[in-house]
Amino acid sequence: MELRRASSAADIATDSLLLAGGTEVVPLLRAGLIDGDSLVDIRGIVPQGIAGDRIGAGAKLAELECDPQIPEVLREACRLAASPQLRNMGSLAGNLLQSTRCWYWRLGQNCRLRGGDDCFAREGEHREHAIFANDFCASAHPSDVAAALLALGARLHTDRRQLSLAELYRVPTDDDRRTTTLEPGELLLEVEVPPAVRSVYLKAMDRKRWAFPLVGVAAVRTPAATRIALAGVAPVPWLLAEDGLDGATPLPGNAYKTEIAAALVRRARAALDA
Amino acid sequence: MSAPELHVNGHRYEVRSPVGTTLAEALRDELSLTGTKIACGEGHCGACTVLVDGTPTLSCITLVHAVGDAKVTTIEGVRDHPMIEAFVRTDALQCGFCTPGQVMSAVALVDATPAPTTEEIRHAMAGNLCRCGAYPKIEEAIRTWHA
Amino acid sequence: MARLIRTEKEVEGRYEEVWLVVEEDALEQWPAGARAIVGQPAVRIDGLQRARGEAIYTADLRLNGMLHAAVLRSPHARARIRHIDLAPALALPGVHAAAGPGEIEQLVDECDYQGVAVAAVCADTLAQARTAVAAIGVEWEVLEPLLDPDEAVRRGELLDEPRVRGRGDYEQGLAEADVVLTGEFRTAVVMHNSMETHQAVVQWVGDGVEVHISTQYIWGIRDEVAAGLGLPPDKVRVVCNYMGGGFGSKNGADDYTFIAAELAKRTGRPVKCALTRREENLAAGNRNATIQRLTVGAKSDGTLTALGGDFVNAVGWSGWSSSTEGPMQMLYACPNVKTTTYGAKINQPPMKAFRAPGFVEGTFGLESLLDELASKLGVDPLELRRLNYAETTADDRPFSGKQLLECYRRAEPHWERRHAVRARSTDTVKRGVGMASQIWYGGGGPPSYAWVRVSSDGHATVITAMQDIGTGTGTAMAQIAAEELGIPLDHVTVSLGDSARGPYAAISAGSSTTPSMGPAVRAAAADAKAQILEIAEQRGTPDAPLAEVVALLESGQILGKGARGPNPAGMQVLTFGVQVAEVAVDVETGEVWVDRIAAIHDVGRVINPLGASSQIEGGIIQGVGHTLSEERLHDPRTGEILTTSLDAYRLPTIADVPEIVSELIDQPDTHLTNLGSKGLGEPPIVPTAAAIANAIRDATGADVRRLPITRAEMLRALREAELRQREREKVGAPAGV
């Protein structure tokens, strides 16, 4: 294996594995879930820290957790995410780009996300899986932070373009199994966070700390609108549409998530009104 | 090209392990610093917690070649810290396998916040699993460490 | 004076009749109450080494020339190997040897559960060994697994004959009842997940073998390895100075020990075989799932007339069928009881003992149903327990010591809090209090031996080949020796952990260590003291302090020896207790908080109150784990285990811990040994789930019927309770509305 330090985005080849905090790429590599022997350390070329409404893609969740400039929804999403050590180590971009916790995927099964023909969760054990957009792949997106940024209407700046956070994600389809839209070698540099009048993050998880969202609800009120985004309910962070939870398509083993989501969405709205 | 250096507990070591070796493996196998334990090897349990420039870090998912100049502190580097005496005094350990990781997280916490509240303790220590259930006394140790 | 007796020996609820050589237990117990050292809080004698990371666990052991083994384990719940090719593995760099199916008993080609060992490779580094295992060529014939325990019972796929136990006339008891309630309760598979995984380092030395292993039973490993390798037991040395948790899963040698032994033999090098965390969640044992179909019949005042149950223990492919029916059979004075217990064989990893096996699961079912009964009858739950208190065993034997009524009495102030707790309920968060009784074993038994060596400086060493698995038993032994000799605690060293360096000691399972080892240590210290007294008398100074007398020894030493005497005949030795839980339930999201647990336990004399409170807290926290968040999941079609990592299998974190208030009755069991102490490792985990489930009922009226109480289960039970409530209101509504 080779580990090089990048001095510019040009050092990144299309087959490079990017190393920042390493909290995803190192375990996935060691478990043989991703392949590659060329690691590129990008910590030197990706902005860190927080400057006004711009957060460096390399900023750690632990920094965001305690910065009063950060909107409440994002701070709370960070605070309730992962474990303290992972918040110290993991970068913002890494958190947005993390893979699903679907146990079939994490055990290396050749499911649809890997180009295979089946979604083993749909027919199998799916209690922690998606209740929206789960027809083809029932994986749930595990990022609290992504839901918060989606509700905030964040914009992303890469080394090639700008895009909304929503545009970073796509529901996997038969012809394209990816859940993110970054091009090979494209580097996320900054996250631009619009201000919010009020915002809140509520999370339902299986133990009191250090667990992925069963349902996470990010609610943001701006002068223009109220936006609600959910974590843990779809293969991508899920912006709640007009029909809200009526559009949910739970599987036999995860209908309880709809109930929890309904309660948390209600409470989030009430918190915005309070 | 000379082997990279690792700064651990105030000493400098040459790293000879191949790229891909984790910090935990290098500490234990190469440097014989077996106080840092590997219990899951995947970053889920916190037993391998060390301080990297004072920050609690999971050494089992940190590549040793990515540590660079950062100062690593392991349990061997804090053997006379009052937190250790507090753990022993309050019986904040049972089998002891998770204890070095607990101590490292605790030391970092009180470095930043010398008198943490119960909430702060629980929040900062949530990434260190203990199967024996020494948690109540770990909390007590951290509350009374400077006693 | 040694004599041969026939006695009953119990471990983990399994009884066997054995012939034993025992020493007379001639010492009188100390009078009740804390003494100078015994009964006083003591910090762990090895606490500093553990806290500093200086303790060398098997995981930390490096021997010269040591090789690392990796194991190929069946990825399928049921499969057979058509063809296996080790050659690609052997060709890889660093690889020294490989073994395949049939070469040793532990490597098989007929795979009946996921995780069974099939082949193993050893290499210079662990990474090389793992790469080599991945290179092994295997052609699998995947077969249909049997996964449903009820189906296994239907097909007669059982470990042995169903276990039928009963007394009185069950049908008659039901007929006499004013109220009959039934309920089906399910508990999930729970995994030990000790922080140090199962592992051993084995080295052939001379004509024997040295085994360094993370174990709960040094002598059991010795005998098992000796039998397995065809060696005389004294040619097997077993070492375990520190080990990182077992909870019942490390009582045997398992496959990794024999794999290491075989590869060590072939290579002439020490070989370490360690389970990864993933393997730990596959092949290291588990608390099996249960299905309990229970019936209770009672008079309207709450007096039990009948208790019945069908218990299905989904043991996995092998193991044993634990006493899930135990609490129903033993806790209460019900004259008519009938239970049938099935050990269902399914294609899943075999169970192992896990902290009060059977009784945790059975207490959940029984105490939940009795609580439901109390609710239905309008009888106070604590009163219901007291009403059915058992003065003697079911077969009219006395208990050697039973302070359960005193436990109930001391529970009252905690029970009283329920009014104030309920009053703090809001529309969305309901609060309540529940309780549950605890019964378990914990008397230990012979044999166990200790030596106490006193030197001329007045310091003593306790020598016995026991293991301290984290419970602090080593410290308790030091306290006992110090107390008996009348010397300061810090003058006592404990030498344990090595079968070459000390006599036989009991297993650290079944809450056995303190009640088995403690009396032997006291006897050894008393023997030493008697010898010292004799010297003093010969010298004409019978009242001289010990230090003065032994100072005469110079290089001489006093060697005392002691052994564990027999258990009291004709009595049952048990532990008892009660826990009271306070919970909050979010009725919209199904979230449960366990705010407080009061635990009151009777375990005879307490040697170290500091260590004892840690055991109570640890047991309760494991209880909270299997009550709220721990569950092994598998794919329903293939049987593949899905929760093999610690992000998916959720142990409690520090944030999940309730306030724990613990109290020990601390009255010596006057019939039990020279100490009157029972074990404390298991009692605290037994009633926790039931107390929490009952508190949930108190808070919300909901009947939870399974463990863990997931969000889905909590919401299901809440909706069912709401439905029942609406039906009741409808029935009470005036006609026409």
Coordinates of C-alpha atoms in Angstrom, one line a residue, chain A residues 15-17 25 28-29 32-38:
Chain A
D15 CA -8.5 5.7 -8.6
S16 CA -7.0 7.3 -5.5
L17 CA -8.5 6.6 -2.1
V25 CA -11.7 4.6 4.5
L28 CA -13.5 -0.3 4.9
L29 CA -10.0 -1.0 3.5
G32 CA -11.8 -5.6 2.3
L33 CA -15.0 -3.7 1.5
I34 CA -13.2 -1.3 -0.7
D35 CA -10.2 -2.0 -2.9
G36 CA -7.2 0.1 -3.4
D37 CA -3.5 0.4 -2.6
S38 CA -3.1 4.1 -3.4

